Coordinates of C-alpha atoms in Angstrom, one line a residue:
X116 CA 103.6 60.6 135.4
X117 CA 99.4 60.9 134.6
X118 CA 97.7 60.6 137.9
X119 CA 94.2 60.4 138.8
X120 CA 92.1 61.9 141.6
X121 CA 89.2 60.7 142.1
X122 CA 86.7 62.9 144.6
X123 CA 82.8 62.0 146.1
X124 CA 80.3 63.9 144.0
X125 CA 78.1 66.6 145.6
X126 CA 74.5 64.7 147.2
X127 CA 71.4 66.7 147.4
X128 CA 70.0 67.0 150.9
X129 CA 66.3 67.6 152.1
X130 CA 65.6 70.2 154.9
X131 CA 64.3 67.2 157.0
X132 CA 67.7 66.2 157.1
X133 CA 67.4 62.9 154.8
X134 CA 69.8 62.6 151.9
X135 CA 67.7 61.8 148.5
X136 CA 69.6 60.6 145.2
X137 CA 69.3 62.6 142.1
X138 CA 66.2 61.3 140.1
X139 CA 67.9 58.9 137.8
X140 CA 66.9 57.7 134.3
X141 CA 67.8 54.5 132.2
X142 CA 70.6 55.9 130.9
X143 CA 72.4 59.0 133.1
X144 CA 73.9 61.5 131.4
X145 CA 77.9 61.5 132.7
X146 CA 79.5 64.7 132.5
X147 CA 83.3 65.1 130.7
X148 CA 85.0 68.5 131.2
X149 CA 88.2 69.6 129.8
X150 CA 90.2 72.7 132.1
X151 CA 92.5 74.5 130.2
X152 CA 95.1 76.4 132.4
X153 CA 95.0 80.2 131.8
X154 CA 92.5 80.1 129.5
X155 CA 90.1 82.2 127.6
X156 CA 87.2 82.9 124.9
X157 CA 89.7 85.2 123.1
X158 CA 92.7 83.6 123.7
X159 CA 95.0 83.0 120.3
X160 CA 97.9 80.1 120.8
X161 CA 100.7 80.3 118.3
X162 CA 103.7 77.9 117.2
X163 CA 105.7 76.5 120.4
X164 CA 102.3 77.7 123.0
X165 CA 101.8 75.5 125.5
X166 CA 98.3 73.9 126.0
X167 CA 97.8 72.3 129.1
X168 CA 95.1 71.2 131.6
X169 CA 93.3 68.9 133.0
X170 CA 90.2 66.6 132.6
X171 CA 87.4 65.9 134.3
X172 CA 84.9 62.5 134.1
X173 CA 82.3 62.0 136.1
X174 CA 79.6 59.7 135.8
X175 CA 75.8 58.5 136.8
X176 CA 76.5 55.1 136.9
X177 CA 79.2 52.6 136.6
X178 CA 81.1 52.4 133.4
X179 CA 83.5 49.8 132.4
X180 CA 86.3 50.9 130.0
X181 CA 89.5 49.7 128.2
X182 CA 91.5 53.3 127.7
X183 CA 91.2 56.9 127.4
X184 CA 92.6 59.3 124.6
X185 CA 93.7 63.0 125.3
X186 CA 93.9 64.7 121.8
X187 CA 94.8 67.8 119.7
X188 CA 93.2 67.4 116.4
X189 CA 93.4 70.0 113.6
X190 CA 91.0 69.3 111.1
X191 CA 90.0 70.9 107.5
X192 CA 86.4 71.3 106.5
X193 CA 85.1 71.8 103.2
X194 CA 81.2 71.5 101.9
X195 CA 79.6 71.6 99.2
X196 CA 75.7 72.2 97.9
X197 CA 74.5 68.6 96.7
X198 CA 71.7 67.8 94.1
X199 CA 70.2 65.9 97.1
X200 CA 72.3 66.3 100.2
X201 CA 75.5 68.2 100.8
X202 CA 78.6 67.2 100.4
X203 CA 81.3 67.2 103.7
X204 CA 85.2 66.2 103.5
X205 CA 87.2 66.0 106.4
X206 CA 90.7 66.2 106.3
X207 CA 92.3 65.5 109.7
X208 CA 95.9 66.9 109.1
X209 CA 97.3 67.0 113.0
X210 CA 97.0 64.5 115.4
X211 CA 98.7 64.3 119.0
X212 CA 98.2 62.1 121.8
X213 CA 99.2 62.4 125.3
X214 CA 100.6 59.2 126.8
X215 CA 98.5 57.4 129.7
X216 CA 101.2 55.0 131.5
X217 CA 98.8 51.5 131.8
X218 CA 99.9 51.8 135.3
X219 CA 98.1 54.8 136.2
X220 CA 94.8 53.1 135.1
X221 CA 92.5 51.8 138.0
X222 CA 91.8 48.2 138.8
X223 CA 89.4 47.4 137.5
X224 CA 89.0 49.5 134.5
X225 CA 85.5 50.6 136.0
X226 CA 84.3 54.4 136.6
X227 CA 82.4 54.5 139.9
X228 CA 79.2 56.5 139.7
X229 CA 79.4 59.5 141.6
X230 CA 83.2 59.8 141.6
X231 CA 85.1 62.5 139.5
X232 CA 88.8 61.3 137.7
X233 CA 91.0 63.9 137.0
X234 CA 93.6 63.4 134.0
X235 CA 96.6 66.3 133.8
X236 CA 97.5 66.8 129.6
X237 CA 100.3 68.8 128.3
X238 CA 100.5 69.7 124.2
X239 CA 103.0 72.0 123.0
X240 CA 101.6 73.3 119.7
X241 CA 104.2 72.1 117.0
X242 CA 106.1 74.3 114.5
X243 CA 105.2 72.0 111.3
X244 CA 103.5 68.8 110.6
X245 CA 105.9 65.3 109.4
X246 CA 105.9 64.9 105.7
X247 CA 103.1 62.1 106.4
X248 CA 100.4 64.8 106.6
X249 CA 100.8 65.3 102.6
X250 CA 101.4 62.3 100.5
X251 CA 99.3 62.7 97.8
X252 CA 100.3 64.1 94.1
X253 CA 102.0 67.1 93.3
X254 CA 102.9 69.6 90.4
X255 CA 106.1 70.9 92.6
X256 CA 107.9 69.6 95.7
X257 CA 107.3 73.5 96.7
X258 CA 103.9 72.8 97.3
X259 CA 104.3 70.5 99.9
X260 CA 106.8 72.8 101.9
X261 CA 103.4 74.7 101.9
X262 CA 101.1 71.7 103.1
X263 CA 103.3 70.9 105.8
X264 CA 102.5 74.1 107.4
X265 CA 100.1 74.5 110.1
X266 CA 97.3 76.5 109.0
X267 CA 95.3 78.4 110.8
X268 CA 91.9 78.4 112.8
X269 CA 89.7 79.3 109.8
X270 CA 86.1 80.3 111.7
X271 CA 85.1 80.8 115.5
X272 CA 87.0 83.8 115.3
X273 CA 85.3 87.0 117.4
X274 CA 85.3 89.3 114.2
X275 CA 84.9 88.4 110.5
X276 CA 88.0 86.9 109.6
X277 CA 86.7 87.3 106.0
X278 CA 85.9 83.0 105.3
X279 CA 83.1 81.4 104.1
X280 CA 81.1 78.8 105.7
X281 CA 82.6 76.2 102.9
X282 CA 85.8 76.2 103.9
X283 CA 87.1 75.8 108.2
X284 CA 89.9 74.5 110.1
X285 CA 89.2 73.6 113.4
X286 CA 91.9 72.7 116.4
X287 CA 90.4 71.5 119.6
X288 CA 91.4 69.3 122.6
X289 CA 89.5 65.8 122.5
X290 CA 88.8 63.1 125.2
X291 CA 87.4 59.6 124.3
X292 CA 86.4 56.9 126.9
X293 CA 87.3 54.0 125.0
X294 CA 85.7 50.3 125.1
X295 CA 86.8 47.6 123.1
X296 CA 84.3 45.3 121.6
X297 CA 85.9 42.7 119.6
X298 CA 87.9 44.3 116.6
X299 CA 86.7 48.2 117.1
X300 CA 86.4 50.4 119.3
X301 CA 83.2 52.2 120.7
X302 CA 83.4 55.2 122.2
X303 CA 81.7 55.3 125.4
X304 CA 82.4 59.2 126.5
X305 CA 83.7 62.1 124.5
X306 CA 84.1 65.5 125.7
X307 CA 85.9 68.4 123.1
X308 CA 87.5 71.9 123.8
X309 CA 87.8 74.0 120.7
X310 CA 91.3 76.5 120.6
X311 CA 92.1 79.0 118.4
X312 CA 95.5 78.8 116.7
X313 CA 97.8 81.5 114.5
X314 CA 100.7 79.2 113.8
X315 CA 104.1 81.5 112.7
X316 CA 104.5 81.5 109.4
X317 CA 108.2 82.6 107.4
X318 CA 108.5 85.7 104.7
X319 CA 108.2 84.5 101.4
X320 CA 109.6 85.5 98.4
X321 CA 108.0 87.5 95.9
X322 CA 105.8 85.9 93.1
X323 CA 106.9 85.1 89.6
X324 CA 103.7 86.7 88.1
X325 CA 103.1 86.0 84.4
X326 CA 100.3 86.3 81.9
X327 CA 98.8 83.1 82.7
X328 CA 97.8 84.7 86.5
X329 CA 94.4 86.1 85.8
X330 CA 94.6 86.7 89.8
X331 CA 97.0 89.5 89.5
X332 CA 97.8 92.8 87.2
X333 CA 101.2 94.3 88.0
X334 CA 101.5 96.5 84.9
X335 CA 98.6 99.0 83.1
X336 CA 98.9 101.6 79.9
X337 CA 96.7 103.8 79.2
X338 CA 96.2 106.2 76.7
X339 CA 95.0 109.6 78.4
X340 CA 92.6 112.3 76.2
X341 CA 90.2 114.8 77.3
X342 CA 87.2 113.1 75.4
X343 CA 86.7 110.2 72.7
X344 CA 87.0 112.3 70.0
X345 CA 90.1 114.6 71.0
X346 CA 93.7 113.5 70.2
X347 CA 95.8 112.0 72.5
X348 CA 97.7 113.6 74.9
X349 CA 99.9 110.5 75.7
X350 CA 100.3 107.5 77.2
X351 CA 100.9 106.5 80.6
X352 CA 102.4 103.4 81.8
X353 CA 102.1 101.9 85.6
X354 CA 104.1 99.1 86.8
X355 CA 103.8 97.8 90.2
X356 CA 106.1 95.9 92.2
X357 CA 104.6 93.3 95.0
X358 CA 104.9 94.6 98.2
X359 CA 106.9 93.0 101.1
X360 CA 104.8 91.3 103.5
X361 CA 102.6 92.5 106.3
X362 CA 104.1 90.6 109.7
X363 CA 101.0 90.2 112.5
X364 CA 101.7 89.8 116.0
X365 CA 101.3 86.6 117.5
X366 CA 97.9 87.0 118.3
X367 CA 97.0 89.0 115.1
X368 CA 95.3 92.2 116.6
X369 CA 98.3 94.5 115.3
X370 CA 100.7 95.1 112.5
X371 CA 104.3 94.7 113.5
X372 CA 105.7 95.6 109.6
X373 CA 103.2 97.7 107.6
X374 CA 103.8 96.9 104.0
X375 CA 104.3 99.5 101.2
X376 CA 103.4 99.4 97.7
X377 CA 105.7 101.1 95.2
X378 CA 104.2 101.9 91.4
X379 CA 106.7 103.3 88.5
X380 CA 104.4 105.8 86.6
X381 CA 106.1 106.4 83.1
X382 CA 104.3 108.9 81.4
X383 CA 105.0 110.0 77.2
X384 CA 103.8 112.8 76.1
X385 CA 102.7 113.4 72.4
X386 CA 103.9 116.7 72.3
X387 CA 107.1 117.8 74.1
X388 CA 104.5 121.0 75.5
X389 CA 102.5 118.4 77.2
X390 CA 102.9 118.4 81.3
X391 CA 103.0 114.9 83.2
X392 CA 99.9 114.0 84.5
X393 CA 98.5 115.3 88.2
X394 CA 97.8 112.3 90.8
X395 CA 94.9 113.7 92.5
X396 CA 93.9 110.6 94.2
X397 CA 94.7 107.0 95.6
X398 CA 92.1 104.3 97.0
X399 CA 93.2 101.2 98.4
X400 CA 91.2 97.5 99.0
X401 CA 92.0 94.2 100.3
X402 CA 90.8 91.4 99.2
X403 CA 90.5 88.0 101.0
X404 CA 90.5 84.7 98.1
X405 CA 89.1 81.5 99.9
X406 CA 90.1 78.7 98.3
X407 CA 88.2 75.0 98.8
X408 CA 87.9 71.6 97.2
X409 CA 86.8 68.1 97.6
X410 CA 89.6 66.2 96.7
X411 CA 93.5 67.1 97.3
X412 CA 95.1 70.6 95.2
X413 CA 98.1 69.3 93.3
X414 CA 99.1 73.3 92.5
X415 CA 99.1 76.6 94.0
X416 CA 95.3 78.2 93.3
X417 CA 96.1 82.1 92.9
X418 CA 98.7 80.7 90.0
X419 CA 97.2 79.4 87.2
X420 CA 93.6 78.7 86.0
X421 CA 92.0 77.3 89.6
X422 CA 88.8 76.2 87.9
X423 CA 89.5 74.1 84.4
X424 CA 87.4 71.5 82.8
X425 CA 87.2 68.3 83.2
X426 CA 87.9 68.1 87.3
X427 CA 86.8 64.6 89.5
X428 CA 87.3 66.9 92.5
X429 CA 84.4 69.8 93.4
X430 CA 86.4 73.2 93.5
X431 CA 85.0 76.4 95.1
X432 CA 86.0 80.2 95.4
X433 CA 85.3 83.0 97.7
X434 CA 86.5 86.6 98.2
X435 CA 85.1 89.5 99.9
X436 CA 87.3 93.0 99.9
X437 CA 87.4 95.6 102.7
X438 CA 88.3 99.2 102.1
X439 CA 91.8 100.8 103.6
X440 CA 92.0 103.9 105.0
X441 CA 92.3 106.8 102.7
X442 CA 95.7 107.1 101.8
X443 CA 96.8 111.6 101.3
X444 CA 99.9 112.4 99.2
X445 CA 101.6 114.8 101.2
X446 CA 102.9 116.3 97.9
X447 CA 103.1 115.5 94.4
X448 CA 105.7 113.3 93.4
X449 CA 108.7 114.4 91.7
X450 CA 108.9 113.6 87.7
X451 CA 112.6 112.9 86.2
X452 CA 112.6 113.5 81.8
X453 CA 114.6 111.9 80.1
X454 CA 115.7 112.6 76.6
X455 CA 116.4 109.4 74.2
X456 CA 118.7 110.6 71.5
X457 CA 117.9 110.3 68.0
X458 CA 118.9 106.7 66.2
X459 CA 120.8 106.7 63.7
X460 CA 122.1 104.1 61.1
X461 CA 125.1 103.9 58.4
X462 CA 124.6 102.0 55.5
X463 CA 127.3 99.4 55.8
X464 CA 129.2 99.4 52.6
X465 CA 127.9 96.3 50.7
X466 CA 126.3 97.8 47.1
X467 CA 128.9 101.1 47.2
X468 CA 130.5 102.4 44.3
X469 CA 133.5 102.8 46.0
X470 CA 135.8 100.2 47.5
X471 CA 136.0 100.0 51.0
X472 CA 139.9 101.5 53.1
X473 CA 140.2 97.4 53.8
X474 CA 139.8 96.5 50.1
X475 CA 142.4 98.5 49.3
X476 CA 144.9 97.8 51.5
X477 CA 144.4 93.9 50.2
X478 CA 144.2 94.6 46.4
X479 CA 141.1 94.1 46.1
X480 CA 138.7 95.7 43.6
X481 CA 135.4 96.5 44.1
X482 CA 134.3 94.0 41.5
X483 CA 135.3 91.3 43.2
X484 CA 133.0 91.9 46.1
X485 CA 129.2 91.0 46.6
X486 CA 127.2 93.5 45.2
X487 CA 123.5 94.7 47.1
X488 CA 122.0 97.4 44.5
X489 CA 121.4 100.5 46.8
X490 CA 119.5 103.6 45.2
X491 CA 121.2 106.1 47.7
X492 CA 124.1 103.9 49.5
X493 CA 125.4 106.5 52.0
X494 CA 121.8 107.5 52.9
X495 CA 121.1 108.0 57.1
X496 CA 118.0 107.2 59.1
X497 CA 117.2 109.2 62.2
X498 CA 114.3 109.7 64.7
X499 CA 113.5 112.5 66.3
X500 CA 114.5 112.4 69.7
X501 CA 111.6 111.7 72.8
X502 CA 111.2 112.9 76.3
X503 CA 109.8 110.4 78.9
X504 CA 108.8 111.4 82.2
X505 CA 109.5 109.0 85.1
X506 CA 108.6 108.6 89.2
X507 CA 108.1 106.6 92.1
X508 CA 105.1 106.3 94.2
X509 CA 105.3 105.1 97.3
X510 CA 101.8 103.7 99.0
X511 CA 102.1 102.9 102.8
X512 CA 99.2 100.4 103.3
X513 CA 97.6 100.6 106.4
X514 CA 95.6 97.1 107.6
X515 CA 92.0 96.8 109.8
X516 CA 93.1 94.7 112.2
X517 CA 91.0 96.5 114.5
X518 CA 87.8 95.4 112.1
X519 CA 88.7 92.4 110.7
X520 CA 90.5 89.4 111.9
X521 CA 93.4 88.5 108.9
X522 CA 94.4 84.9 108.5
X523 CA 97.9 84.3 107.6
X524 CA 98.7 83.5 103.8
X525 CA 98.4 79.6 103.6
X526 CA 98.1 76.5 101.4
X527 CA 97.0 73.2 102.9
X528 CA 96.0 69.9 100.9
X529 CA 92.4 71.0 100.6
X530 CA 92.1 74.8 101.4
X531 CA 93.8 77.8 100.9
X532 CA 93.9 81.7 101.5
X533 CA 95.7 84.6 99.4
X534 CA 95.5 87.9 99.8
X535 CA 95.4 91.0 97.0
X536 CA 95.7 94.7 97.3
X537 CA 93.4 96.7 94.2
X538 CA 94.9 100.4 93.6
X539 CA 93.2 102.7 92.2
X540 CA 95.7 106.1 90.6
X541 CA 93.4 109.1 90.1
X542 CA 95.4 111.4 87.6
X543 CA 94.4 114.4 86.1
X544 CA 96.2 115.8 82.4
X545 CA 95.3 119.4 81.0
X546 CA 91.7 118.6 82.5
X547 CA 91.6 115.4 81.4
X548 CA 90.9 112.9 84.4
X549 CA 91.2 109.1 84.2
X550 CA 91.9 106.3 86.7
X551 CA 95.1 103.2 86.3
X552 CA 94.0 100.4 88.6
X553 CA 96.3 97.6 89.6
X554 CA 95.9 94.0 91.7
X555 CA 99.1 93.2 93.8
X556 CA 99.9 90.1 95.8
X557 CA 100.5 91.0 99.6
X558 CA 101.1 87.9 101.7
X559 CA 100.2 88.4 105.3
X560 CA 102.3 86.7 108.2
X561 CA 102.4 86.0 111.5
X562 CA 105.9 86.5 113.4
X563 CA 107.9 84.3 115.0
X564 CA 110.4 84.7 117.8
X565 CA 113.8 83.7 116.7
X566 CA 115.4 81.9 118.8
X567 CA 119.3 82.0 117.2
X568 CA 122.0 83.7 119.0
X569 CA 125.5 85.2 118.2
X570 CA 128.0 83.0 118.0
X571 CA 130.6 83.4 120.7
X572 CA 134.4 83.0 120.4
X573 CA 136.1 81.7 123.4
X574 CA 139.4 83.8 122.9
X575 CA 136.9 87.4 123.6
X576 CA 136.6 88.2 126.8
X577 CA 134.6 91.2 126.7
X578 CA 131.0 89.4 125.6
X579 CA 129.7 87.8 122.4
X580 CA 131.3 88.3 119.1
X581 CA 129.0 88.2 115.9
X582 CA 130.9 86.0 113.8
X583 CA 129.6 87.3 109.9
X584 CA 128.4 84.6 107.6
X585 CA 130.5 83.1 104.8
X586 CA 129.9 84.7 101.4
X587 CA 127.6 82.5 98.9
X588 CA 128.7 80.7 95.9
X589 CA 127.8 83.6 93.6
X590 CA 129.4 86.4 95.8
X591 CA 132.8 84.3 96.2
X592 CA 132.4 84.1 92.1
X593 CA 131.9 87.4 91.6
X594 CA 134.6 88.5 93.7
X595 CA 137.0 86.6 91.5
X596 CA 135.5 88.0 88.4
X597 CA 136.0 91.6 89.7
X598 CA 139.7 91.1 91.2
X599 CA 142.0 93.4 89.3
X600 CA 145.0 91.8 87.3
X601 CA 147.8 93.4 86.7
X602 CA 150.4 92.5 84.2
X603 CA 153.8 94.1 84.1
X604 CA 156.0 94.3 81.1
X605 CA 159.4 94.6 81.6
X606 CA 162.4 95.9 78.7
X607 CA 165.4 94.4 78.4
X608 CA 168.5 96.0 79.0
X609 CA 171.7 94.0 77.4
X610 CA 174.9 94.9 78.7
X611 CA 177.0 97.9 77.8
X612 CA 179.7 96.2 75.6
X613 CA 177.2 94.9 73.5
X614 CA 176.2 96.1 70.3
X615 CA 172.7 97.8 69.4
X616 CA 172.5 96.0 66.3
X617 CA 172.8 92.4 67.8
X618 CA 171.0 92.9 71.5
X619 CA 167.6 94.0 69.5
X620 CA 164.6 94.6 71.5
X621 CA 163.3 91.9 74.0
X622 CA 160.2 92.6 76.3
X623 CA 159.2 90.3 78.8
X624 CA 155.2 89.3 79.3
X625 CA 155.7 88.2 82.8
X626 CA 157.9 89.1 85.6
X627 CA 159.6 85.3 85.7
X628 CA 162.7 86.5 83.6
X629 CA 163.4 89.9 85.2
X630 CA 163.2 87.1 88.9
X631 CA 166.1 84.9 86.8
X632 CA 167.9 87.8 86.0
X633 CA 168.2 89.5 89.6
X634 CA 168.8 85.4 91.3
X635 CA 172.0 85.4 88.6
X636 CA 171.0 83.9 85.6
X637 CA 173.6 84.2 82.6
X638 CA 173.1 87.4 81.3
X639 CA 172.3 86.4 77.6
X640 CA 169.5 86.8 75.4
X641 CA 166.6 84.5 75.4
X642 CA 166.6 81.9 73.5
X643 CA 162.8 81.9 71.3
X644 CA 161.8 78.7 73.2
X645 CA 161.6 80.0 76.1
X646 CA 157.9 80.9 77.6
X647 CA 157.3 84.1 78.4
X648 CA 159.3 85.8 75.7
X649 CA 158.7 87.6 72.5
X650 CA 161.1 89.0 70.2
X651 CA 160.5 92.5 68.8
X652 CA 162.6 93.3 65.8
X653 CA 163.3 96.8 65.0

């Protein structure tokens, strides 16, 4: 239950021994303080961290009140240059309140000048916000499984955390001295405590990257030649896939899961003399996007066109990049050639002279069939055959956490913050250099401690048995598309006093008749009729 303690405020005393009041003005300034328990400039609070305290009011003067409010706010930011004045939209996406039992209150509802109250809070930072937080329009029901995330503290931070001034998400601890005057509220005291938060965020899966994402480039050919005017000395394709993502620790000063990049180089030569190309080099960036707006974002940012005509809503955009450290191949990767045969094609027979072996075993002449004039009918094509040379390059990616301080991927209603990776492939071909760049997605998490455990089974005695998972729907249907068959044919054997002529040949398509046979069925042939039988006449 909230108490209160109330305590005498310091006096000021003269050296004659007289006590003499502070010199007071109209007003007095009272003084609210809010104590958080193990507390810190630096300190970083994540999903299911406790924030508790206490608060302090004390005041000049008496102050009648109706109620007091202890809350943790989380608010979004965004501004925007005016023609006149700028433009500020607050979106307030998190709002807790600690309960204050009525009973706790004093009677009467008057602060006492000189006395201190003391108010004990208790928030527990929540894993996600209710479905109330975003109600407004979407493109996808994905989205708001996005928007329902906490985000993070967004500026305030002790090092760049790479955001512009435009954008900010701000949690803090709030206390309002409350006094109602008719039908509002004034407040009367306030007093704020601002926290930084780096909420846990899941893996996601990878991107469905298409044309329409300008944001990205997963794939890049280039032709390689020594100069403009020399011929080519072939072509060389790179194709990147997105990298899993980088997992912070809670409090985002190291990498738990350094991410790697993986590129497929194909190169094809013009000539089968001509070498795959030499990767001299590899330079790596990262690149914060900051995205803002006005009004609510019906769709993801990085997908899409972010910026398109005709908009009520003022959109903005910000990225800066930072430099990795120099990545060092310890030796050259390993190329793989292979060899595509020669096509080749028939002519299929339609427009021959000659009838085809299935016209005449029908009787049919070559008159009767369609004819397709054909100067040479049993001409060939072929290609030569070509050599491509393949491999795999595999970029760890190395993070400044010790520089920079990096946000988790996130989309709220208003503001959002993706990440990209820019490589840069130095290679180097009979002298010839030239550079493939690509732009990957990397998302960036934060991790979260899992709080699931291994299912025990009561008849184990010797400690907890992991009980494994049930296949999925498209494992259990792939299991039965896989399981072998096997059918057995069986001859039939008619007795010995029976002729050769009249017995025949009987085979069975199923085992059922062999299982009537050996259970004492008649012994006869069976009759057509019956399923499962087929009659084979010699």
């Amino acid at each position: 239950m909230t108490s209160w303690v109330a305590s005498s405020a310091a006096s000021t005393c003269s050296p004659m021994g007289s006590v003499y009041p502070k010199r007071s003005t109209a007003y007095p300034k009272s003084d609210v303080q809010i104590n958080l328990k193990d507390h810190y400039n630096s300190k970083v609070y994540t999903s299911s961290s406790p924030i508790s305290g206490d608060v302090s009011i004390t005041t000049r003067r008496e102050v009648r009140f109706d109620s007091i409010q202890i809350l943790l706010l989380g608010q979004t930011r965004t501004s925007f240059e005016g023609m006149s004045v700028p433009q500020e939209v607050t979106h307030t996406f998190l709002k807790m309140m600690m309960p204050i039992p009525e009973s706790t209150y004093p009677v009467p509802r008057v602060l006492e000048s000189g006395q201190t109250y003391t108010i004990p809070f208790n928030f527990v930072v929540p894993n996600q916000l209710t479905i109330n937080a975003c109600n407004h329009a979407r493109l996808s029901d994905q989205l708001q499984d996005h928007h329902v995330l906490l985000p993070p503290s967004v500026g305030g931070w002790q090092r760049d955390d790479m955001a512009p001034n435009m954008a900010r998400v701000e949690y803090s601890v709030k206390v309002r001295v409350l006094r109602d005057d008719g039908n509002r509220k004034t407040r009367i005291m306030e007093g704020s405590q601002a926290v930084q938060i780096l909420p846990a965020t899941p893996e996601e899966p990878p991107l469905n990257v298409t044309d329409k994402d300008k944001l990205y480039r997963m794939s890049k050919t280039k032709t390689l030649r020594k100069n403009i005017l020399s011929t080519k000395l072939g072509r060389v394709t790179a194709e990147a896939i997105q990298p899993s993502a980088a997992i912070l620790s809670p409090d985002g000063r190291r990498v738990m899961s350094h991410p790697m990049a993986s590129v497929k180089l194909t190169f094809d030569p013009e000539s089968g003399r001509t070498l795959p190309p030499t990767i001299t080099g590899v330079t790596a960036k990262l690149t914060a996007h900051t995205y803002y707006s006005s009004g609510t974002i019906s769709s993801f940012p990085n997908l899409g066109e972010w910026n398109t005509p005709y908009l009520l809503d003022r959109r903005g955009q910000f990225f800066t990049s930072t430099p990795l450290p120099p990545i060092t191949l310890a030796q050259q990767p390993a190329w793989t050639p292979t060899v595509t045969p020669p096509i080749s094609r028939r002519d299929s027979g339609y427009g021959s002279d000659q009838p085809s072996s299935s016209c005449e075993d029908n009787n049919y002449s070559s008159s009767k069939l369609p004819m397709l004039k054909s100067s040479s009918p049993t001409t060939t094509s072929s290609t030569s055959p070509s050599t491509q040379h393949t491999t795999t390059l595999t970029i760890p990616l190395s993070l400044p956490t010790d520089k920079k301080t990096l946000l988790p991927t996130f989309h709220s209603c208003i503001a959002s913050r993706v990440y990209t990776v820019h490589l840069a492939l130095a290679l180097n071909t009979r002298g010839a250099s030239s550079t493939v760049s690509l732009v990957v997605p990397l998302q960036i998490a934060v991790d979260s401690t899992s709080t699931t455990s291994p299912s025990t089974s009561p008849l184990s005695a010797g400690g907890p048995v992991v009980v494994a998972a049930p296949p999925s729907f498209e494992e259990a249907a792939a299991d039965e598309h896989l399981r072998p068959r096997v059918l057995h044919a069986y001859e039939y054997e008619a007795p010995e006093g029976q002729a050769a002529a009249e017995r025949g040949s009987w085979m069975l398509r199923a085992g059922e008749g062999a299982q009537e046979e050996e259970a004492g069925g008649n012994g006869g042939l069976p009759e057509y009729g019956e399923a499962g039988y087929r009659r084979r006449v010699d």
